[in-house]
Short mmCIF file of C-alpha atoms in Angstrom, two decimals:
data_model
loop_
_atom_site.label_atom_id
_atom_site.label_comp_id
_atom_site.label_asym_id
_atom_site.label_seq_id
_atom_site.Cartn_x
_atom_site.Cartn_y
_atom_site.Cartn_z
CA MET A 1 7.13 31.85 35.45
CA GLU A 2 5.12 31.53 32.14
CA SER A 3 5.42 34.78 30.40
CA ASP A 4 2.65 35.94 28.32
CA ILE A 5 1.44 35.67 24.97
CA ILE A 6 0.78 38.78 23.09
CA PHE A 7 -2.14 38.03 20.26
CA ASN A 8 -3.73 40.59 18.79
CA LYS A 9 -6.21 40.04 15.78
CA ASP A 10 -6.15 42.99 13.16
CA PHE A 11 -8.85 42.34 10.56
CA ASP A 12 -8.51 46.03 8.82
CA SER A 13 -5.19 44.47 7.72
CA ASN A 14 -6.02 40.72 7.50
CA SER A 15 -2.95 40.07 10.28
CA VAL A 16 -2.53 38.51 13.37
CA TYR A 17 0.93 39.61 15.64
CA VAL A 18 1.26 37.34 18.25
CA MET A 19 4.50 37.69 20.34
CA LYS A 20 6.14 35.63 23.18
CA ILE A 21 9.39 35.64 25.26
CA TYR A 22 11.08 32.04 25.94
CA SER A 23 13.99 32.00 28.59
CA ALA A 24 16.47 30.22 26.77
CA ASP A 25 18.50 31.93 24.45
CA VAL A 26 17.86 32.54 20.30
CA SER A 27 19.67 29.67 18.42
CA LYS A 28 18.30 27.14 21.45
CA VAL A 29 14.92 28.94 20.09
CA TRP A 30 15.69 28.47 17.10
CA ASN A 31 16.38 25.21 16.39
CA TYR A 32 12.69 24.75 18.00
CA PHE A 33 11.08 26.62 15.23
CA THR A 34 13.83 25.25 12.39
CA GLN A 35 14.17 21.77 12.56
CA SER A 36 11.58 19.27 12.58
CA GLU A 37 12.50 16.74 14.76
CA LEU A 38 12.09 19.41 17.82
CA LEU A 39 8.69 20.91 15.92
CA ASP A 40 7.49 17.93 15.96
CA GLU A 41 7.81 18.28 19.83
CA TRP A 42 5.37 21.05 20.42
CA TRP A 43 4.06 22.50 17.56
CA ALA A 44 0.70 21.11 17.45
CA PRO A 45 -1.52 21.38 20.86
CA LYS A 46 -2.39 18.23 23.02
CA PRO A 47 -3.78 16.10 22.43
CA TRP A 48 -3.08 16.52 18.80
CA LYS A 49 0.86 15.74 18.02
CA CYS A 50 2.65 17.24 14.59
CA GLU A 51 4.39 14.13 12.53
CA THR A 52 6.21 15.81 9.70
CA LYS A 53 6.59 14.03 6.22
CA ASN A 54 9.55 16.42 5.17
CA GLN A 55 11.53 19.04 5.83
CA ASP A 56 14.31 21.25 3.58
CA PHE A 57 15.01 24.44 5.98
CA LYS A 58 16.18 26.71 3.19
CA GLU A 59 14.41 29.22 1.19
CA GLY A 60 12.33 27.46 -1.67
CA GLY A 61 12.39 24.71 0.50
CA ILE A 62 9.28 22.82 1.85
CA TRP A 63 7.80 21.77 5.32
CA LEU A 64 5.25 18.82 5.02
CA TYR A 65 3.37 17.99 8.01
CA SER A 66 0.74 16.43 9.89
CA MET A 67 -1.11 17.37 12.90
CA VAL A 68 -2.38 14.03 14.29
CA GLY A 69 -5.78 13.55 15.90
CA PRO A 70 -6.60 11.25 19.07
CA GLU A 71 -8.29 8.74 16.36
CA GLU A 72 -5.43 9.06 14.29
CA GLU A 73 -7.18 11.46 12.21
CA ARG A 74 -4.65 13.56 10.42
CA HIS A 75 -4.76 17.02 8.55
CA TYR A 76 -1.21 17.84 6.14
CA ALA A 77 -0.33 21.34 6.01
CA ARG A 78 3.09 22.70 4.43
CA VAL A 79 4.74 25.50 4.58
CA LYS A 80 7.18 26.65 1.30
CA TYR A 81 10.11 28.96 3.17
CA GLY A 82 11.14 32.08 1.81
CA GLU A 83 13.90 34.12 3.15
CA ILE A 84 15.50 32.83 5.86
CA MET A 85 18.16 35.06 7.95
CA GLU A 86 20.18 32.89 10.38
CA HIS A 87 19.44 32.87 13.92
CA ARG A 88 17.26 36.03 13.01
CA SER A 89 14.06 35.50 10.92
CA PHE A 90 12.14 33.61 8.55
CA ASP A 91 9.32 33.75 6.94
CA GLY A 92 6.96 31.32 4.59
CA VAL A 93 4.12 30.06 3.18
CA ASP A 94 1.80 28.07 5.01
CA ALA A 95 -1.03 26.26 3.30
CA PHE A 96 -3.58 23.19 4.02
CA CYS A 97 -2.37 20.32 1.49
CA ASP A 98 -2.87 16.45 1.30
CA GLU A 99 -0.05 13.44 2.11
CA ASN A 100 1.52 14.88 -0.83
CA GLY A 101 1.42 18.43 -0.46
CA THR A 102 -1.09 18.76 -2.88
CA ILE A 103 -2.56 22.39 -1.20
CA ASN A 104 -6.18 22.88 -1.13
CA GLU A 105 -7.38 25.91 -2.58
CA ASN A 106 -10.76 25.77 -0.40
CA PHE A 107 -8.67 27.44 2.20
CA GLY A 108 -7.04 30.55 2.30
CA ARG A 109 -3.10 30.36 1.93
CA SER A 110 -1.14 32.70 5.09
CA LYS A 111 2.50 34.66 4.96
CA TRP A 112 3.98 33.80 7.89
CA LEU A 113 7.38 35.89 9.32
CA PHE A 114 8.81 34.95 12.44
CA GLY A 115 11.38 37.01 14.34
CA PHE A 116 14.00 36.04 17.02
CA THR A 117 15.03 38.94 18.95
CA GLY A 118 17.70 38.37 22.07
CA VAL A 119 16.44 40.00 25.64
CA GLU A 120 17.62 40.21 28.58
CA GLU A 121 15.08 37.31 29.31
CA GLY A 122 15.98 35.09 26.83
CA THR A 123 14.65 35.06 23.55
CA LYS A 124 11.60 37.06 21.86
CA VAL A 125 9.49 35.36 19.23
CA THR A 126 7.55 37.23 17.47
CA ILE A 127 5.36 36.36 15.04
CA ASN A 128 2.97 38.08 12.32
CA ILE A 129 0.56 35.97 10.00
CA HIS A 130 -0.73 37.88 7.24
CA PHE A 131 -3.82 35.72 5.67
CA GLN A 132 -5.28 36.93 2.00
CA THR A 133 -8.55 37.44 2.48
CA LYS A 134 -10.57 38.48 5.93
CA GLU A 135 -12.97 35.63 5.19
CA ALA A 136 -9.39 33.29 5.09
CA MET A 137 -8.68 34.82 8.55
CA GLN A 138 -11.81 34.37 10.19
CA GLN A 139 -12.10 30.65 9.05
CA GLN A 140 -8.21 29.92 10.55
CA LEU A 141 -9.87 31.34 13.98
CA ASP A 142 -13.22 29.93 14.03
CA MET A 143 -11.01 26.61 13.43
CA GLY A 144 -9.73 27.20 16.97
CA PHE A 145 -6.04 28.66 15.60
CA GLU A 146 -6.11 31.12 18.30
CA GLU A 147 -6.32 28.91 21.24
CA GLY A 148 -4.22 26.06 19.85
CA PHE A 149 -1.26 28.07 18.72
CA LYS A 150 -1.49 29.12 22.12
CA MET A 151 -1.81 25.74 23.72
CA GLY A 152 1.66 25.20 21.38
CA LEU A 153 3.59 28.13 22.35
CA ASN A 154 3.12 27.07 26.07
CA GLN A 155 4.42 23.79 25.50
CA LEU A 156 6.64 24.86 23.90
CA GLU A 157 8.17 27.18 26.59
CA GLN A 158 7.81 23.49 28.30
CA ILE A 159 9.94 21.54 27.15
CA LEU A 160 12.45 25.03 26.84
CA LYS A 161 12.25 25.14 31.01
CA LYS A 162 12.82 21.20 31.36
CA GLN A 163 16.28 21.46 29.47
#
């Protein structure tokens, strides 16, 4: 059964809280959020796909990737990783950028905190996203972020089910 996604928007604190439970163990779900070859399988909402240019999953490391559209159009983004607690949590600052990782200052950055907790059903993933401003948050939502991110999280659920 597909578990529901909680997606709460809080405009007072410029933040989004996302929660989803996967019926897989923490180490497996952790790998799908931290290894580029696995992230590429689900991070982009279909028909888009995610392509990692490079990833260095360590504190201060960077994941540079693009979302590739059906017409081969590319939108680049990067995450600079902060604190990592193996199989528990990690955070990072997300920004739109060019193919070399140069940040596009027309878009606000956001700080993401991912949490992984073993629960009876498998793994509870919580994601807290904090935007610099209300405008930056609205800009992201206007670009279809909620629908696209939910789609990606559900794609991951389908992948985990097949294993």
